[in-house]
C-alpha positions as a LaTeX table, in Angstrom:
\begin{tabular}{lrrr}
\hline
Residue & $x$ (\AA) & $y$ (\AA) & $z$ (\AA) \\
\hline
Unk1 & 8.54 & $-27.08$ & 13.12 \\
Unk2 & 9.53 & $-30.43$ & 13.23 \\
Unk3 & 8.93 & $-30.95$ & 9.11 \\
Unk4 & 11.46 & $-28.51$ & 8.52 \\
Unk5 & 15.02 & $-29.61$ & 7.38 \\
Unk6 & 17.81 & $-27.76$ & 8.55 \\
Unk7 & 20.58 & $-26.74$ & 4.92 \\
Unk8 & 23.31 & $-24.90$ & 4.52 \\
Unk9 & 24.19 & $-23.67$ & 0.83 \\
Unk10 & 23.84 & $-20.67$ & $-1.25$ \\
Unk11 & 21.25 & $-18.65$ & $-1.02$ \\
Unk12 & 19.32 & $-19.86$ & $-4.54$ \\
Unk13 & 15.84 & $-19.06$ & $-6.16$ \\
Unk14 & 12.87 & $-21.92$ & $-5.47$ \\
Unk15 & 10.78 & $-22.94$ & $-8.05$ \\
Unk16 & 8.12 & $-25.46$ & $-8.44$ \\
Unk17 & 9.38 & $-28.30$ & $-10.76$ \\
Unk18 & 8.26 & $-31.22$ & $-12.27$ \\
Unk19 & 10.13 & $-33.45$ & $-9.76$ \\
Unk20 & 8.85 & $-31.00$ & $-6.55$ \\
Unk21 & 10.78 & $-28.02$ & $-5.88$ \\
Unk22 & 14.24 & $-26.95$ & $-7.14$ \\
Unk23 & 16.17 & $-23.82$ & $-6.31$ \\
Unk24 & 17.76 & $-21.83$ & $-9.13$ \\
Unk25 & 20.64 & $-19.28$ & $-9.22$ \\
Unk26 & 19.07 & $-15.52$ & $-10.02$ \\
Unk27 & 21.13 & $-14.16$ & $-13.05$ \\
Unk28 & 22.36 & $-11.04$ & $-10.50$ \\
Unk29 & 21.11 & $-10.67$ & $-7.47$ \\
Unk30 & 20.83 & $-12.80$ & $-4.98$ \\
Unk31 & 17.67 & $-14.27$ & $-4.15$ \\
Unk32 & 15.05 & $-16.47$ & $-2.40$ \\
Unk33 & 11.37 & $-16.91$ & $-3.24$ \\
Unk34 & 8.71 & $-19.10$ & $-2.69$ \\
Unk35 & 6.82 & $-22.60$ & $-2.68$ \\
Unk36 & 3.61 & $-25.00$ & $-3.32$ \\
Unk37 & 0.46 & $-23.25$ & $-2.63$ \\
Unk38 & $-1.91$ & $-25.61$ & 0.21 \\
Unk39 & $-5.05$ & $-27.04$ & 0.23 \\
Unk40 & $-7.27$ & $-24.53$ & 1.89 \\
Unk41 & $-10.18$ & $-26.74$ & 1.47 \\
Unk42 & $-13.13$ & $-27.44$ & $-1.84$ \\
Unk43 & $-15.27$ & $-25.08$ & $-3.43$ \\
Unk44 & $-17.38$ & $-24.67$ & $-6.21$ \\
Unk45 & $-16.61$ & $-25.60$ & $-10.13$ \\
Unk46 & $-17.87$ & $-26.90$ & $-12.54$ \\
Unk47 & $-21.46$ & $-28.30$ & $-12.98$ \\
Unk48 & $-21.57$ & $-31.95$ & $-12.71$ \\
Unk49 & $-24.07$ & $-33.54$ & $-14.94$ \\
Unk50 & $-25.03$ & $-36.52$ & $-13.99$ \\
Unk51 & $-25.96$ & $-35.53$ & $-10.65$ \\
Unk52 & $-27.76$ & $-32.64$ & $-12.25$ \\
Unk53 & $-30.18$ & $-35.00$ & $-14.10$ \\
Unk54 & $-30.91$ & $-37.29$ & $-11.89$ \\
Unk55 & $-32.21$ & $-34.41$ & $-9.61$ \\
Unk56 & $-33.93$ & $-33.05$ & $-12.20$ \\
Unk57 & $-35.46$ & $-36.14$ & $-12.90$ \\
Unk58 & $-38.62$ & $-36.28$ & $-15.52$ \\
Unk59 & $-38.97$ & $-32.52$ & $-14.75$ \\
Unk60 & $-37.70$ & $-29.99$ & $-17.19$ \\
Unk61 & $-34.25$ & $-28.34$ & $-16.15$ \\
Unk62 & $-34.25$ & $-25.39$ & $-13.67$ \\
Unk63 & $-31.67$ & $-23.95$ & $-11.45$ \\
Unk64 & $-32.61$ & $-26.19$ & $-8.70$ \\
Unk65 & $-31.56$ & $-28.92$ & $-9.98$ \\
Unk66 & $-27.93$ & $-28.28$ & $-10.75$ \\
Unk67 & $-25.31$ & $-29.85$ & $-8.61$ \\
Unk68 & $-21.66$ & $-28.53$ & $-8.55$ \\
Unk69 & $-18.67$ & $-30.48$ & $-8.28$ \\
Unk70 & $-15.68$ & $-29.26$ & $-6.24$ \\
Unk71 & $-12.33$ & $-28.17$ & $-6.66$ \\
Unk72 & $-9.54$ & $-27.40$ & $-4.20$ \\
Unk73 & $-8.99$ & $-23.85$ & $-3.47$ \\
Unk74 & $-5.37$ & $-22.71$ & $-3.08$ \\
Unk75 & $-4.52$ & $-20.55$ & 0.24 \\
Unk76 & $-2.41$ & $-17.37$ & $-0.51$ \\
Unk77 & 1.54 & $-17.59$ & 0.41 \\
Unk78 & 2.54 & $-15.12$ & 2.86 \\
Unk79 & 5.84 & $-13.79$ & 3.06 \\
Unk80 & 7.37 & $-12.27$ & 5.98 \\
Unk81 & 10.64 & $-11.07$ & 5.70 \\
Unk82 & 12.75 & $-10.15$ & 9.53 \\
Unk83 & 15.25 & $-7.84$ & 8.37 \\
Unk84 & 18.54 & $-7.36$ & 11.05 \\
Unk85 & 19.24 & $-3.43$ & 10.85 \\
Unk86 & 21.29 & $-3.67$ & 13.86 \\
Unk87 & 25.18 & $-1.91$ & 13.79 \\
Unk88 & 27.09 & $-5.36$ & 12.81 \\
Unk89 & 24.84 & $-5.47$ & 9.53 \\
Unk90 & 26.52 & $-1.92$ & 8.51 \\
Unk91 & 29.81 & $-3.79$ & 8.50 \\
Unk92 & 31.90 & $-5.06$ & 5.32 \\
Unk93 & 28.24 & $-4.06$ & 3.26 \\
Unk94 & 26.20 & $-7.21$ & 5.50 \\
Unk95 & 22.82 & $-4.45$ & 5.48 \\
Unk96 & 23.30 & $-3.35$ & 1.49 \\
Unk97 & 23.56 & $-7.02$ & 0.51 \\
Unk98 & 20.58 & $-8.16$ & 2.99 \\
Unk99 & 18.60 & $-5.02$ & 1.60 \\
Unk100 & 19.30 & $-6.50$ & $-2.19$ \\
Unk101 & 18.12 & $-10.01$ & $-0.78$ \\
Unk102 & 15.02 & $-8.50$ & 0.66 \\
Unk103 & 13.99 & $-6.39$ & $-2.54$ \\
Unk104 & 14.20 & $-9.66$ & $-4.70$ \\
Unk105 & 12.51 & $-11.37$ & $-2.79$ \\
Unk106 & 9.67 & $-8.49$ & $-2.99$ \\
Unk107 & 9.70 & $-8.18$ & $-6.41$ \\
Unk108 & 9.58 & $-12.18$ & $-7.14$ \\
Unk109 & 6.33 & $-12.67$ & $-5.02$ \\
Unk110 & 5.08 & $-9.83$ & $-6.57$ \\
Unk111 & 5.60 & $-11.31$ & $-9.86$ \\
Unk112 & 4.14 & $-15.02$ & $-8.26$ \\
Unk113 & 1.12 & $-12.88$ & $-6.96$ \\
Unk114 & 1.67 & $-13.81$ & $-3.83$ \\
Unk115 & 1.64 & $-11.44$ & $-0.28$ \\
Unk116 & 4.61 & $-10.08$ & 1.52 \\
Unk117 & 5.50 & $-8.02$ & 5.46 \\
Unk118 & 8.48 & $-6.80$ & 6.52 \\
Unk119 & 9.90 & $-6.63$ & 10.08 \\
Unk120 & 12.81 & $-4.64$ & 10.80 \\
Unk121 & 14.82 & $-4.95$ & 14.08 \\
Unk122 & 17.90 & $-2.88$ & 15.27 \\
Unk123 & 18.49 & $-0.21$ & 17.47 \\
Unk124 & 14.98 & 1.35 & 17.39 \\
Unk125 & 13.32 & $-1.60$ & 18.04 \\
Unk126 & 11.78 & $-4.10$ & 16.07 \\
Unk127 & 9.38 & $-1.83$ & 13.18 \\
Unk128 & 6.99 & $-2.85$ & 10.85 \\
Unk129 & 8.33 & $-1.68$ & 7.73 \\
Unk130 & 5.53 & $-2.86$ & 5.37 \\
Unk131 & 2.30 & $-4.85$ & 6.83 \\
Unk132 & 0.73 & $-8.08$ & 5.20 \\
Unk133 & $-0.65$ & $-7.39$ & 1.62 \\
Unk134 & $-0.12$ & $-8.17$ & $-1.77$ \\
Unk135 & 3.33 & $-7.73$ & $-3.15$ \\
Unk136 & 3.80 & $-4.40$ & $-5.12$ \\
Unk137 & 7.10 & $-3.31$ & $-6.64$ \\
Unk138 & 7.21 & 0.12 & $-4.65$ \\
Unk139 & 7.59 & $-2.06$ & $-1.11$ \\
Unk140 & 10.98 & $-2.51$ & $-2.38$ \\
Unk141 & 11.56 & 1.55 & $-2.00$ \\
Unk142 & 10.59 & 1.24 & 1.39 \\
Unk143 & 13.78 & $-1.33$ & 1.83 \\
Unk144 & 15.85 & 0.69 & 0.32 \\
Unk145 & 15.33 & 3.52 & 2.59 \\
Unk146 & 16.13 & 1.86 & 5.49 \\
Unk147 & 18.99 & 2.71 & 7.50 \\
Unk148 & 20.83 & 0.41 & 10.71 \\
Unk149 & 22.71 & 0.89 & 13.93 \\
Unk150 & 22.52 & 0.09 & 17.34 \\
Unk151 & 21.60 & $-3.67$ & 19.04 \\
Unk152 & 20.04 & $-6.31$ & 17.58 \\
Unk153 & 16.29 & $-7.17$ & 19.61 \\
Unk154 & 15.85 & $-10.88$ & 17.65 \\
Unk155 & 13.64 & $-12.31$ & 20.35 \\
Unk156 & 11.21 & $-9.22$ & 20.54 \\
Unk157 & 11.22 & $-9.68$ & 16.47 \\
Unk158 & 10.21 & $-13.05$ & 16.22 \\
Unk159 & 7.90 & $-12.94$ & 18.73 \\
Unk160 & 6.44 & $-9.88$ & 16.52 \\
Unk161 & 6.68 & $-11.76$ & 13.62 \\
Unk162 & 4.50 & $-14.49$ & 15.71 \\
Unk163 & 1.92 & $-12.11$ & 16.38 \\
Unk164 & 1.89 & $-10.57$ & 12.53 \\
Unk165 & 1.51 & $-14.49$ & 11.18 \\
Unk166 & $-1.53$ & $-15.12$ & 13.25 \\
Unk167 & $-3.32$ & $-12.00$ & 12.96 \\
Unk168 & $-2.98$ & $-12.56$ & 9.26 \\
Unk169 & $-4.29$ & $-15.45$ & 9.25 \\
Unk170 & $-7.13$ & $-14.48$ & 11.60 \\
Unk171 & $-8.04$ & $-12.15$ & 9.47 \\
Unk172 & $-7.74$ & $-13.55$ & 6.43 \\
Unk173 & $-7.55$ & $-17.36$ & 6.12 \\
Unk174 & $-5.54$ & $-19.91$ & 5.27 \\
Unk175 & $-2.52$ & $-18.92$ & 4.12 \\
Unk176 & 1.18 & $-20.48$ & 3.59 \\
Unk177 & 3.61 & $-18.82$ & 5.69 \\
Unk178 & 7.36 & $-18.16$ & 4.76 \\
Unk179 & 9.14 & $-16.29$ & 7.30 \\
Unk180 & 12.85 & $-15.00$ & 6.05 \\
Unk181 & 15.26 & $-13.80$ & 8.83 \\
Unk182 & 18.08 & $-12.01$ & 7.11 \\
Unk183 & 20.66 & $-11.67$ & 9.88 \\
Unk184 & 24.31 & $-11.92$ & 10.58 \\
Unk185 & 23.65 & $-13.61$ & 13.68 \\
Unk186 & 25.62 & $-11.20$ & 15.52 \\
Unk187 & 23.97 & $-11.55$ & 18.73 \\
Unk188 & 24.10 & $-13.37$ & 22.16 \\
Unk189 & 20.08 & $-14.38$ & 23.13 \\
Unk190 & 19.40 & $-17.17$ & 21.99 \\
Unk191 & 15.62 & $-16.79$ & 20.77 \\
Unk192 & 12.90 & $-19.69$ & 21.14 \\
Unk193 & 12.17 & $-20.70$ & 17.18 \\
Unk194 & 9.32 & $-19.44$ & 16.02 \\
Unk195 & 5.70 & $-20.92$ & 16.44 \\
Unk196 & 3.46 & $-19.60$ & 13.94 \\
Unk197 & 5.32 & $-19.64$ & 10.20 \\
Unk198 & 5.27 & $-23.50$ & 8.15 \\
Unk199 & 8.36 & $-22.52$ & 7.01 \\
Unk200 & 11.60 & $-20.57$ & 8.44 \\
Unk201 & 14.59 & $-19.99$ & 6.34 \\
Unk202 & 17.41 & $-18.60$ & 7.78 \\
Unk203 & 20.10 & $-16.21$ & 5.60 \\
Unk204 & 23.22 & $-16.08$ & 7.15 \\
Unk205 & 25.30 & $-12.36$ & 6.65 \\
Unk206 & 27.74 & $-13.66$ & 9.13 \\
Unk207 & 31.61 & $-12.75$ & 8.21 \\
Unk208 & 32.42 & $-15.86$ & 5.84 \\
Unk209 & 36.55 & $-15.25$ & 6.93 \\
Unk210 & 35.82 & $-15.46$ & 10.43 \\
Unk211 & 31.89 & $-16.69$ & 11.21 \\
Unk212 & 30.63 & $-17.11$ & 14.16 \\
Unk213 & 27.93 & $-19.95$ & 13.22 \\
Unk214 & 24.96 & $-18.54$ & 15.11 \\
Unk215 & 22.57 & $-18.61$ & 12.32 \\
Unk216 & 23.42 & $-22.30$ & 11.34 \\
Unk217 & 23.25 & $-23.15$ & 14.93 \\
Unk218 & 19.68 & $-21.80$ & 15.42 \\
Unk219 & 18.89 & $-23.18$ & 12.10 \\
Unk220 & 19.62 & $-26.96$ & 13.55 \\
Unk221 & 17.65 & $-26.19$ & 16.68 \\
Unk222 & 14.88 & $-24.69$ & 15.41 \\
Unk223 & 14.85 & $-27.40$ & 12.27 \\
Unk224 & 15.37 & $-24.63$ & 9.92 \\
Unk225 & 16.20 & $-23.99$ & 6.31 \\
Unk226 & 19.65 & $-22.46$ & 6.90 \\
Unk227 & 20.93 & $-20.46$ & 3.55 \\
Unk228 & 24.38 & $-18.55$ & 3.49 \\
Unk229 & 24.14 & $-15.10$ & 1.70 \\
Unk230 & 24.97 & $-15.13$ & $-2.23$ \\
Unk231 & 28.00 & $-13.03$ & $-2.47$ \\
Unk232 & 29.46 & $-10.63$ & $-5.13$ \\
Unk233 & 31.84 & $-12.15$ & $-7.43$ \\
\hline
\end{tabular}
């Protein structure tokens, strides 16, 4: 975690630019998305020629002989969104606004290709609302559907989230690993950051008249990306 830079602004869309990345405002919505894809290591492209013939040598050209050169091979983005259900998120509209947040962000990696979970935590638990796969519009149904109330479990959802990362990545590979936690930060434990994600962004549903800074306070700790939620106008 220690790469990680810890910012507060408005919650923007990320882009690859020329320059690196750059976030852009969505045109309704509010919305986060995604990064540069990793090195996952080479693999096989195109044939290279010259070491072809000179291991085919005098002899007449057979499969044998051809030699490959190698190109990097990009490991799949993850994204794992930690949704807070819990009874302060029904307040002032924090859980329809975090809902909007986490269908954009569904429909934008589905749209980059990319894979996408969902946590939710609140008062039954913390509850894998969609598990690690590729991106399809109808997980953002599933979001909509959900409902909130009672406490707010963050350190059994993180650790969760933990788990999810690394069996992912058991399973399959490499991968780049986003985790969003969508919270007002309405809460008194005070969770151990997370271990297993490359990158943690924070979205803070807090009250904006009266906050209570949690979320920008783990954000610091845990040398987060912290991100207050894009409001209606």
């Amino acid at each position: 975690m220690a790469g990680k830079k810890s910012l507060s602004r408005r919650s923007r869309l990320m882009r690859a630019g020329r320059g690196g990345l750059r976030w852009l405002t969505p045109p309704a919505q509010p919305l986060l998305a995604a990064s540069t894809h990793i090195d996952a290591g080479p693999a096989r492209s195109a044939i290279a020629w010259l070491p072809t013939l000179l291991a085919k040598g005098p002899q007449p050209l057979q499969g044998g002989h051809l030699r490959y050169g190698q190109r990097p091979v990009q490991a799949a983005r993850l994204h794992l969104i930690v949704l807070d259900t819990s009874g302060s998120m029904r307040q002032r509209g924090r859980l329809a606004l975090a809902k909007g947040h986490a269908t954009w962000l569904i429909g934008q990696a589905a749209r980059a290709g990319d894979r996408v979970a969902m946590l939710s935590f609140g008062g039954q638990g913390v509850e894998l609302q969609l598990p690690p796969g590729r991106a399809r519009a109808s997980g953002r149904e599933k979001v909509r559907a959900l409902g909130g109330g009672g406490g707010t479990p963050l350190a059994h959802a993180l650790a969760r989230a933990d788990e999810l990362l690394r069996r992912a990545e058991r399973r399959d590979g490499p991968v780049e690993s986003w985790l969003w936690l969508l919270t007002d930060g309405r809460t008194l434990e005070q969770p151990a950051p997370p271990e297993a994600p490359q990158h943690v962004v924070i979205v803070d549903f807090d009250e904006p008249a009266r906050p209570i800074g949690r979320c920008a306070a783990w954000a610091q700790r845990w040398g987060a990306e912290h991100r207050l939620a894009s409001r209606p106008e």
